[in-house]
mmCIF file of C-alpha atoms and ligand atoms in Angstrom:
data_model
loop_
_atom_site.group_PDB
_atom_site.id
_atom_site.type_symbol
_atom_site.label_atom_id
_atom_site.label_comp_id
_atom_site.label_asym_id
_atom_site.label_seq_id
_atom_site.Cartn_x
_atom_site.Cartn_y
_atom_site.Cartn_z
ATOM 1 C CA UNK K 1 109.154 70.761 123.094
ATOM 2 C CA UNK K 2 112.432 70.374 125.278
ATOM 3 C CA UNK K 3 114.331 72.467 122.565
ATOM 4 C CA UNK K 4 111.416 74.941 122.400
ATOM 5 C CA UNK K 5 111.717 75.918 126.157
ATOM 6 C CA UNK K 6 115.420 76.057 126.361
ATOM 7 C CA UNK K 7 115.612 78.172 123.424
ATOM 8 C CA UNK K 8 113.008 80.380 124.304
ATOM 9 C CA UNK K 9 114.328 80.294 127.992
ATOM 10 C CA UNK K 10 118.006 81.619 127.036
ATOM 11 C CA UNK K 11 116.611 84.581 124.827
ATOM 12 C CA UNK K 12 114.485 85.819 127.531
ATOM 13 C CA UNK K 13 117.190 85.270 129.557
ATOM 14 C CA UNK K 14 119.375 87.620 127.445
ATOM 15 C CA UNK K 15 116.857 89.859 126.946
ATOM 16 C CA UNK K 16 116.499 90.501 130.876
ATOM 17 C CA UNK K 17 120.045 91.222 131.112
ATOM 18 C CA UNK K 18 120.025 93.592 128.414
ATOM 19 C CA UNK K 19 117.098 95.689 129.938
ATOM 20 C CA UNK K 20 119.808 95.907 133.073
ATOM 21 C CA UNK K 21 122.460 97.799 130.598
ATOM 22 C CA UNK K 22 123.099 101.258 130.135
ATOM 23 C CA UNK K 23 123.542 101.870 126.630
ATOM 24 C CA UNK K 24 122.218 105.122 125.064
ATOM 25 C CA UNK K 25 121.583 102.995 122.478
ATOM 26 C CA UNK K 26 119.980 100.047 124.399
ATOM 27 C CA UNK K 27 116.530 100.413 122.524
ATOM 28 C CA UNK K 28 117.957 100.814 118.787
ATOM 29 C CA UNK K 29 120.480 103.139 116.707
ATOM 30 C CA UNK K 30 119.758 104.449 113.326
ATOM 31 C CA UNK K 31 122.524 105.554 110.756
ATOM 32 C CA UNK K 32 121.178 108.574 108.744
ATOM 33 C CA UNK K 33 123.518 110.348 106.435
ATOM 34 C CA UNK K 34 126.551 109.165 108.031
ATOM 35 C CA UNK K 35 125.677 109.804 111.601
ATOM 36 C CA UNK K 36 124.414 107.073 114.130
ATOM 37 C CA UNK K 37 121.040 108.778 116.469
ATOM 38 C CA UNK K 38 118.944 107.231 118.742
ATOM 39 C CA UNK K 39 116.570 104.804 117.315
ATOM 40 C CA UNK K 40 113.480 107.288 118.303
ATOM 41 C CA UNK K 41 115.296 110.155 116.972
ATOM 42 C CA UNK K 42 116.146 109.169 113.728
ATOM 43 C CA UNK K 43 114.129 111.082 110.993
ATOM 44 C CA UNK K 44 114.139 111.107 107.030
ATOM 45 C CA UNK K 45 113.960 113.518 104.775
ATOM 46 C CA UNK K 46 110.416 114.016 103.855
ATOM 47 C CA UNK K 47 111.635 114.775 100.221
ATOM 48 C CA UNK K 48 113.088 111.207 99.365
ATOM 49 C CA UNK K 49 111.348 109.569 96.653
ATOM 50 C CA UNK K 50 111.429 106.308 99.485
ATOM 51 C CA UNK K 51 108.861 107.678 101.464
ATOM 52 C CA UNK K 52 106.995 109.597 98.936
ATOM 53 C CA UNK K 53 106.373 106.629 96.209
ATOM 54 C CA UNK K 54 107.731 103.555 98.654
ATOM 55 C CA UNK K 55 110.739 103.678 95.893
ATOM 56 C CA UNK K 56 112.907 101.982 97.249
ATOM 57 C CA UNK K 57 114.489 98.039 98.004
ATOM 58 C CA UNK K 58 115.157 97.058 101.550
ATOM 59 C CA UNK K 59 116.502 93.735 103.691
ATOM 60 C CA UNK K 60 116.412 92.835 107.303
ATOM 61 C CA UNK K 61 119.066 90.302 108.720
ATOM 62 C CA UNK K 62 118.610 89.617 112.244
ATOM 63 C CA UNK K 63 121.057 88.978 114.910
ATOM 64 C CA UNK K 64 120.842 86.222 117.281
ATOM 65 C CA UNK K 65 122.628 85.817 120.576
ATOM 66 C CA UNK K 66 124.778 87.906 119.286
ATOM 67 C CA UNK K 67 125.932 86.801 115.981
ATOM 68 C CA UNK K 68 124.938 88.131 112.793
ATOM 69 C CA UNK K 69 122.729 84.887 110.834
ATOM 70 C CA UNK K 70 123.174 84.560 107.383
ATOM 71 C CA UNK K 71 124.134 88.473 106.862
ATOM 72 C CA UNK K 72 126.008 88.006 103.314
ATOM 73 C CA UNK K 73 122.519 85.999 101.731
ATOM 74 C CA UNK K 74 120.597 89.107 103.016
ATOM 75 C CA UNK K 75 122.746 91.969 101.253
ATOM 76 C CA UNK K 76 122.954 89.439 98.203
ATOM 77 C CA UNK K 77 119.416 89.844 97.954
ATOM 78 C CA UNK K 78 119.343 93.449 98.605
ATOM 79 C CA UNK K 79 121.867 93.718 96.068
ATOM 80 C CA UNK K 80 119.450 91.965 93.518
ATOM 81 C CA UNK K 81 116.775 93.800 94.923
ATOM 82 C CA UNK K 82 118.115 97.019 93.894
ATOM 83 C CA UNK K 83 119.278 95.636 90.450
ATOM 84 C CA UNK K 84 116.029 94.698 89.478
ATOM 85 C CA UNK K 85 114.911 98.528 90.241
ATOM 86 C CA UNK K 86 118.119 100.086 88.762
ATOM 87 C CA UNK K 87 118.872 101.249 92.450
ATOM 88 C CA UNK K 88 122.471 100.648 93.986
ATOM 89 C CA UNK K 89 123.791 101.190 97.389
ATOM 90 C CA UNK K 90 126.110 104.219 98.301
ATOM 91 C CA UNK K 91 128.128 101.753 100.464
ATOM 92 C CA UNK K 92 130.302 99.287 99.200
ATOM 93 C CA UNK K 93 129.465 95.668 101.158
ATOM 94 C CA UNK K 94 131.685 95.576 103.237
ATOM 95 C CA UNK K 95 131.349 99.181 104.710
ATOM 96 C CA UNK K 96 128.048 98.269 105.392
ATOM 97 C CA UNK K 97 128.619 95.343 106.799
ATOM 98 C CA UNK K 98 131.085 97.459 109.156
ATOM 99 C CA UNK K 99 129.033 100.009 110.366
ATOM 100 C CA UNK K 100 126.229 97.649 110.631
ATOM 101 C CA UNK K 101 128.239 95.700 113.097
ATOM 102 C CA UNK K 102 128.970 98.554 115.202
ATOM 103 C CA UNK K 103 125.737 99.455 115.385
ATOM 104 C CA UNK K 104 124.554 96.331 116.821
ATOM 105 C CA UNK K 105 127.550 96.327 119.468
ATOM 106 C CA UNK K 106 126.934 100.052 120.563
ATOM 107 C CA UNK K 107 123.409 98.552 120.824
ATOM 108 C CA UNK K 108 124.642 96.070 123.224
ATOM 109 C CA UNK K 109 121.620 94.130 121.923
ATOM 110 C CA UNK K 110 122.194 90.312 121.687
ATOM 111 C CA UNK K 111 118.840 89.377 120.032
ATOM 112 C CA UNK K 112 118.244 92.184 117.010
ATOM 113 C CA UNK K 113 116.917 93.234 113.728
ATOM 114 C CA UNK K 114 118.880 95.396 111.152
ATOM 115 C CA UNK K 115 117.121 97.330 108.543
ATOM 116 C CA UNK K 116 119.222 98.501 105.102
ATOM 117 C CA UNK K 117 117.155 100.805 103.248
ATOM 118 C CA UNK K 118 118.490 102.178 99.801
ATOM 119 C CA UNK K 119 115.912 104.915 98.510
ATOM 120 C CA UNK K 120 115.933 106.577 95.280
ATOM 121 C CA UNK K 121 116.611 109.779 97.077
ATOM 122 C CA UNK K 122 115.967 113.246 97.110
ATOM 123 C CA UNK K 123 113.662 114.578 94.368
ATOM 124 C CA UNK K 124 114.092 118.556 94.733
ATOM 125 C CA UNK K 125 118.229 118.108 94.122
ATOM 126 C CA UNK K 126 118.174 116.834 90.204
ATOM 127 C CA UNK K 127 114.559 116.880 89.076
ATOM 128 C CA UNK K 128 112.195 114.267 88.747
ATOM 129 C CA UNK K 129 114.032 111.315 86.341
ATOM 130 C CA UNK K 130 114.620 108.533 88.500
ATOM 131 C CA UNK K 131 117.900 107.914 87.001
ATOM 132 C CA UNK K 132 119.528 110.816 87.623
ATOM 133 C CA UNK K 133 118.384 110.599 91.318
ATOM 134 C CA UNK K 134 121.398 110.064 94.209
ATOM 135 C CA UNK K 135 120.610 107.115 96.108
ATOM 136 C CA UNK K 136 120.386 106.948 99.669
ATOM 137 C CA UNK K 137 120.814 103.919 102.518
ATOM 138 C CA UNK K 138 119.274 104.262 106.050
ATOM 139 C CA UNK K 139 120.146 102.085 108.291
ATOM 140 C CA UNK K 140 118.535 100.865 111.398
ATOM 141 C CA UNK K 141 118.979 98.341 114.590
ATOM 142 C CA UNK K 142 116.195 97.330 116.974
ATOM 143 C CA UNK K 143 115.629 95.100 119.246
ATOM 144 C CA UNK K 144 114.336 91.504 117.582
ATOM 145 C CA UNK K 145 110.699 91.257 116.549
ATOM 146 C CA UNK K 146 108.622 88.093 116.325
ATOM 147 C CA UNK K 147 105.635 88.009 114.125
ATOM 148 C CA UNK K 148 104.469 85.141 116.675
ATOM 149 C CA UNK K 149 105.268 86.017 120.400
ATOM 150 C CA UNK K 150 107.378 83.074 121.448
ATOM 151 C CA UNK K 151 104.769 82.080 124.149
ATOM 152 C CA UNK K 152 102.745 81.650 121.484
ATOM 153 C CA UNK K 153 104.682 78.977 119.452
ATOM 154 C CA UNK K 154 103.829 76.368 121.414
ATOM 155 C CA UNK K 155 100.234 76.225 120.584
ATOM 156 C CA UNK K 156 100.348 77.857 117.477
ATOM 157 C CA UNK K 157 99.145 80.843 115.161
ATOM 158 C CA UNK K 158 95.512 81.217 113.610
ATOM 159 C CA UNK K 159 95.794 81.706 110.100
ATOM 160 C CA UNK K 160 92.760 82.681 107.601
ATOM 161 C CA UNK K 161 92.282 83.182 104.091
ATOM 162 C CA UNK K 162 92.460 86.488 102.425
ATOM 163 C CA UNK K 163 89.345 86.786 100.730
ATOM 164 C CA UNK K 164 88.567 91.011 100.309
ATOM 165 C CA UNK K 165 92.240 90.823 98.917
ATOM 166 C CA UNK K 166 94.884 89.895 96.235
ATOM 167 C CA UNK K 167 98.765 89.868 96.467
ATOM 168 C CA UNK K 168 99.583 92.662 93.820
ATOM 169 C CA UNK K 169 99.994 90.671 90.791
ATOM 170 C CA UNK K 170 104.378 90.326 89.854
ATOM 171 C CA UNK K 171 103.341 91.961 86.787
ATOM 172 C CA UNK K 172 102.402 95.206 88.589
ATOM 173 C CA UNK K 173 104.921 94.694 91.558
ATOM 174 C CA UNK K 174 107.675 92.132 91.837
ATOM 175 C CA UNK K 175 107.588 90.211 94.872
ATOM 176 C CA UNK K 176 110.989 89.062 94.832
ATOM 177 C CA UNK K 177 112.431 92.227 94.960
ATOM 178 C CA UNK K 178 111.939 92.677 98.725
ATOM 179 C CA UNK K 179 109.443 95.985 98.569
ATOM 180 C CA UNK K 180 107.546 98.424 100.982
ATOM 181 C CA UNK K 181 104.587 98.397 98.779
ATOM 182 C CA UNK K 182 102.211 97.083 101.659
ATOM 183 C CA UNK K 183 98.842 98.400 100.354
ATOM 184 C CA UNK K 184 97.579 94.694 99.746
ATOM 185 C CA UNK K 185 99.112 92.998 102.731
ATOM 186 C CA UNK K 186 97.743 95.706 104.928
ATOM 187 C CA UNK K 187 94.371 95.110 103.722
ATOM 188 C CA UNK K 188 94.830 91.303 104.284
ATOM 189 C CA UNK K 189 95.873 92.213 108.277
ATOM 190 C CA UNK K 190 92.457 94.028 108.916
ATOM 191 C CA UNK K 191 90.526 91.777 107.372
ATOM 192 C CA UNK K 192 92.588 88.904 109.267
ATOM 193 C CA UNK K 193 91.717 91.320 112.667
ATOM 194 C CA UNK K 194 87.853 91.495 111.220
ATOM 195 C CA UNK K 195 87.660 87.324 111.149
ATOM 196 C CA UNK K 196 89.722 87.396 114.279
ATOM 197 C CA UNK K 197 92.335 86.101 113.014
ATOM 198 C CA UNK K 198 96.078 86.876 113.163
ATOM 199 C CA UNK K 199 98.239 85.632 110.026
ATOM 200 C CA UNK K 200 96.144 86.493 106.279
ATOM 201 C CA UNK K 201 97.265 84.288 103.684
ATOM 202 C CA UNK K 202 96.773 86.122 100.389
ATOM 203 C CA UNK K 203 96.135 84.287 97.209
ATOM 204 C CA UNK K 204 97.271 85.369 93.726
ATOM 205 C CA UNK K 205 94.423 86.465 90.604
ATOM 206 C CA UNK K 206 94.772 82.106 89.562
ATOM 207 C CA UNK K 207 93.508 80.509 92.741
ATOM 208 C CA UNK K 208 97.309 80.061 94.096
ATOM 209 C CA UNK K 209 98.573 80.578 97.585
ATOM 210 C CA UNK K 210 100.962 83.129 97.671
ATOM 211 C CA UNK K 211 102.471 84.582 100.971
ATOM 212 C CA UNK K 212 101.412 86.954 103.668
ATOM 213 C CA UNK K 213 102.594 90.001 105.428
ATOM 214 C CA UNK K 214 105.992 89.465 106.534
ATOM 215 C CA UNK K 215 106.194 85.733 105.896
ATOM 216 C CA UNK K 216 106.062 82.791 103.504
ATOM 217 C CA UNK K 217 103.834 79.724 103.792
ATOM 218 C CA UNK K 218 104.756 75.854 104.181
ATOM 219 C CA UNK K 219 102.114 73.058 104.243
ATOM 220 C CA UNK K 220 102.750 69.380 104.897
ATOM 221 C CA UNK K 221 100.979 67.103 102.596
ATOM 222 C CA UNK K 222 101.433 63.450 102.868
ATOM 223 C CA UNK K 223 104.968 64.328 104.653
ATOM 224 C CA UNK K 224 106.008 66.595 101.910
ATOM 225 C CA UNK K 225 106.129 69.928 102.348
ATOM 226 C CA UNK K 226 104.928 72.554 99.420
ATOM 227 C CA UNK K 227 105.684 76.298 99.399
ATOM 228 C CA UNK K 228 104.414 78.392 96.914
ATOM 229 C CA UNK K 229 106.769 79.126 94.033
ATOM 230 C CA UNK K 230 105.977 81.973 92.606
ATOM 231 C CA UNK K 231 103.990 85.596 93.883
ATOM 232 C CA UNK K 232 106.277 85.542 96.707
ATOM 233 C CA UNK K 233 109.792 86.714 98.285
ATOM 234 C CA UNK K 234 112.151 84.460 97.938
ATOM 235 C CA UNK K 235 112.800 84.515 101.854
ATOM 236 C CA UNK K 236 115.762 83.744 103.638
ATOM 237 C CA UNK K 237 114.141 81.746 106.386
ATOM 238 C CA UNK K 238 112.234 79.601 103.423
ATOM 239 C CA UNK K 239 116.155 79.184 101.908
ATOM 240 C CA UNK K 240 117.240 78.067 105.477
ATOM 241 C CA UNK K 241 114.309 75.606 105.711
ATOM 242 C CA UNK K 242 115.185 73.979 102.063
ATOM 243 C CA UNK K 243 118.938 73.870 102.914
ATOM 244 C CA UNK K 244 117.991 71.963 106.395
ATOM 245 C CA UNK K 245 115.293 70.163 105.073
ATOM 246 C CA UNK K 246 117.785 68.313 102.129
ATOM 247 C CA UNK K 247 120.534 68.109 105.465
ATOM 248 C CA UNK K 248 117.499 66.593 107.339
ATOM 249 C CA UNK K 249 116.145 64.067 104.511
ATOM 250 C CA UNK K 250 112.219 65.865 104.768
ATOM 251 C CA UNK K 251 111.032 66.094 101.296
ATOM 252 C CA UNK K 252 110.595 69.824 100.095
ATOM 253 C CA UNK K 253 108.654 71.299 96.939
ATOM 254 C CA UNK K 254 109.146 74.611 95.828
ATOM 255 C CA UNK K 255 105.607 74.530 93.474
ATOM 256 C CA UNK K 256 102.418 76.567 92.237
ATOM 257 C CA UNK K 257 100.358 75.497 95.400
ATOM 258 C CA UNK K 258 96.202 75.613 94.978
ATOM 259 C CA UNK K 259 94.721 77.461 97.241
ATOM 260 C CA UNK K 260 92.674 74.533 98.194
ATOM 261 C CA UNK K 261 95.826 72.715 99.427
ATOM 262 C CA UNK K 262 95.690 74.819 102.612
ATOM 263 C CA UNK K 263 92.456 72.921 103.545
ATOM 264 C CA UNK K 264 93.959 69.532 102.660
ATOM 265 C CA UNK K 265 97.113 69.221 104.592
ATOM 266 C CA UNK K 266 98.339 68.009 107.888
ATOM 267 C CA UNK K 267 100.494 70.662 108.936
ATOM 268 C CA UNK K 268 101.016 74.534 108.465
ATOM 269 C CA UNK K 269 103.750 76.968 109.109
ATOM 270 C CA UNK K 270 105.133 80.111 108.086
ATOM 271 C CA UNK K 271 109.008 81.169 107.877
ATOM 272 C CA UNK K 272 110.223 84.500 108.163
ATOM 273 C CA UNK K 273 113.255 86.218 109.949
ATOM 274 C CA UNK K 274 111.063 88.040 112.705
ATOM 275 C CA UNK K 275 110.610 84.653 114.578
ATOM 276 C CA UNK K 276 111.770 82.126 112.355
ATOM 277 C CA UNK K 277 109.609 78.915 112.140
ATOM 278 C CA UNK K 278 105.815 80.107 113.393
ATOM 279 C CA UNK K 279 103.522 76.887 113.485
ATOM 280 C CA UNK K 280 100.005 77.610 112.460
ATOM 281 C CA UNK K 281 97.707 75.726 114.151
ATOM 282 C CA UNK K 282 94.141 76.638 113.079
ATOM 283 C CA UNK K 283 92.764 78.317 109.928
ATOM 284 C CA UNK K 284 89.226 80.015 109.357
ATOM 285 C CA UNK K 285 88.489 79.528 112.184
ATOM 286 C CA UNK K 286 89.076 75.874 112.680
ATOM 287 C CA UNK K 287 92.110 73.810 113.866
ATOM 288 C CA UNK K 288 94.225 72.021 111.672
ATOM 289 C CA UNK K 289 94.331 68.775 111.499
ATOM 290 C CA UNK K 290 94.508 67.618 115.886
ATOM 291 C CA UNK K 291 95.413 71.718 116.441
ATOM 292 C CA UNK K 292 98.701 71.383 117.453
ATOM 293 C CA UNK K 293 101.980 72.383 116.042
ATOM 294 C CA UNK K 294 102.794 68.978 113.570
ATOM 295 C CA UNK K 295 106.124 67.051 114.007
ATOM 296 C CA UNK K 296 107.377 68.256 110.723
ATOM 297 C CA UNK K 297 106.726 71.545 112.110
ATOM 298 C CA UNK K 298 108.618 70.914 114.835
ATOM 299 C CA UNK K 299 111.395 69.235 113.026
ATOM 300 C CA UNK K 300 111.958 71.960 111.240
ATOM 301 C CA UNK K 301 111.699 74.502 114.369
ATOM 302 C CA UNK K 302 114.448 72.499 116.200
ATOM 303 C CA UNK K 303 117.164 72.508 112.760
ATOM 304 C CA UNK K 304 116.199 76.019 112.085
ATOM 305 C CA UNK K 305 117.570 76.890 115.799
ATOM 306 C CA UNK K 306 120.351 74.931 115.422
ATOM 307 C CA UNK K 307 121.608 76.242 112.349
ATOM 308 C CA UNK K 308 122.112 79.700 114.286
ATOM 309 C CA UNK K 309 125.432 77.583 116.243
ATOM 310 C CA UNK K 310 126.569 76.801 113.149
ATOM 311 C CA UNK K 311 129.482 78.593 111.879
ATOM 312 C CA UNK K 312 129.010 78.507 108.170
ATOM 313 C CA UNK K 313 125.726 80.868 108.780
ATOM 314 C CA UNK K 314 126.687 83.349 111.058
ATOM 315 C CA UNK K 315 129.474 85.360 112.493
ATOM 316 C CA UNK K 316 129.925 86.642 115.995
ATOM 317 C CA UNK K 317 129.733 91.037 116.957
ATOM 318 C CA UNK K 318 132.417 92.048 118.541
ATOM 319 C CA UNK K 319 130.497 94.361 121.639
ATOM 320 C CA UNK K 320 131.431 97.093 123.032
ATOM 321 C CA UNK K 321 128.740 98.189 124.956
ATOM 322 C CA UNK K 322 128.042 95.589 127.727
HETATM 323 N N1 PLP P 401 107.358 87.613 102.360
HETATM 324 C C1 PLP P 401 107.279 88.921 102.656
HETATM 325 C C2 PLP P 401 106.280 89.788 101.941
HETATM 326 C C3 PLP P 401 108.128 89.492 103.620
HETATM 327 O O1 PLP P 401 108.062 90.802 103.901
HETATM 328 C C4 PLP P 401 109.033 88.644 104.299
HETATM 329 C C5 PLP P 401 109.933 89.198 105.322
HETATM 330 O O2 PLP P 401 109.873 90.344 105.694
HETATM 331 C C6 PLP P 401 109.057 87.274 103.984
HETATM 332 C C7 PLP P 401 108.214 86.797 102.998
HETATM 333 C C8 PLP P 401 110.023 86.337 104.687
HETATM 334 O O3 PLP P 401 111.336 86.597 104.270
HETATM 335 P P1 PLP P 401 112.589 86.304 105.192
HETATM 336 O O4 PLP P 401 112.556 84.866 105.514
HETATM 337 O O5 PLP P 401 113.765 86.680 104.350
HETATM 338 O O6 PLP P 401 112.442 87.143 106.416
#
């Protein structure tokens, strides 16, 4: 757990100094038709087809100690996102990439999540067919969210079965394009919250696991690890964990994965970029395996980590704001 604490330790770290700056934008910045506004400002217009049918694509790279992690994968998927839904960004890449970097440095924030939201648009200027719609990108920086508090990673995450719920079927809804359609893994949370649980795992209409709200899942059988291959988002954190796991020698399956699997393994743990590796510890109710984060857990915690120092994934802000 050595890496665990000084990790940990040197974000908090950061984190106090940051609450010691004097940024207007210390606690987030939005950018809404071209102008940047206080995080708690920032409003939409109620008219966009985004927040009136959730039609839209969306992607949220995250910025750690102050360097911009794998930013180009995330608008690459974004990009295919909006493909898939004939949407397309109003700003070219690199303009967004641009303003999204001077977002983060008026933030001052060293430790953030960016949101890039491109919405159908407005549905009053050119009528109803989505085609013929204008497109529109929010943009938004906060500070960085775990779905697992950090204090919380060294004994792990209780995880539970969805059972009042399905992950919306790919047919209706496809999961790759990265979606605020939350209906189903909304339901899955209160349910979770019901069973007293905090992480739902949702299952597809065959019996297979898929993922969960804001995350995908990883289980360790006999030393391999298995993620679910289809019904899910192909996440950026689960790409970082196959690229480090073929760096690291760990076997890796990318697979249709039984739901009974979950109740057959030696280790669970989720990926996602709010928190990166999240070790799962007991399920329904009861721990898994000696319920404690597993050493291939941990093994992968430690790489993921250390793949934010190296170059190839990320690229340092240039601040600003102190
Ligand atoms: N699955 C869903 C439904 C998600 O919303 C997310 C992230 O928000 C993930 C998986 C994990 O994806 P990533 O690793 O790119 O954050």
């Amino acid at each position: 757990m050595a890496s665990m604490d000084k990790i940990l330790a040197a974000y908090k770290e950061r984190v106090a100094l940051h609450e010691t700056g004097t940024s207007p934008f210390a606690k987030g910045i939005a950018w809404i038709e071209n102008k940047l506004v206080p995080l708690h400002e920032a409003r939409i217009p109620i008219l966009d087809q985004g927040f009136w049918h959730s039609d839209l694509a969306y992607d949220a790279p995250a910025v750690w100690n102050g360097r911009f992690f794998r930013l180009d994968d995330h608008i690459d998927r974004l990009d295919a996102s909006c493909d898939k839904i004939l949407l397309k960004s109003p700003l070219p890449r690199d303009e967004m990439k641009r303003i999204l970097c001077d977002m983060v440095s008026k933030t001052g924030l060293r430790d953030a999540q960016a949101v890039i939201i491109v919405t159908r648009g407005l549905t009053d200027v050119r009528g109803w067919d989505p085609r013929k719609l204008v497109n529109n990108l929010y943009m938004f920086v906060k500070p960085y969210g775990w779905l697992m508090q950090p204090e919380n990673h060294y004994a792990g995450g209780s995880a539970m079965v969805a059972r009042t719920v399905h992950r919306i079927p790919p047919g209706a809804i496809d999961p790759t394009v990265k979606n605020l359609q939350w209906g189903d893994l909304i339901r899955s949370v209160l349910e979770a919250q019901d069973c007293g649980a905090t992480y739902p795992f949702l299952t597809d209409q065959e019996g297979n696991l898929t993922e969960g709200p804001g995350f995908n899942i990883h289980l360790v059988v006999g030393g391999v690890i298995y993620t679910p291959d289809r019904g899910v988002l192909q996440g950026i954190t689960r790409r970082s964990v196959l690229d480090l796991c073929k760096a690291n020698g760990v076997e890796i399956r990318v697979d249709v994965v039984p739901v009974d699997m979950v109740y057959q393994c030696e280790e669970i743990f989720l990926s996602s970029t709010a928190g990166g590796i999240l070790p799962i510890t007991k399920l329904d109710g009861a721990p898994v395996r000696d319920g404690k984060p597993g050493p291939i857990t941990m093994k992968v915690w430690d790489a993921y980590w250390e793949m934010h120092d190296d170059a190839a994934c990320n690229f340092q802000i240039e601040y600003t704001s102190p």
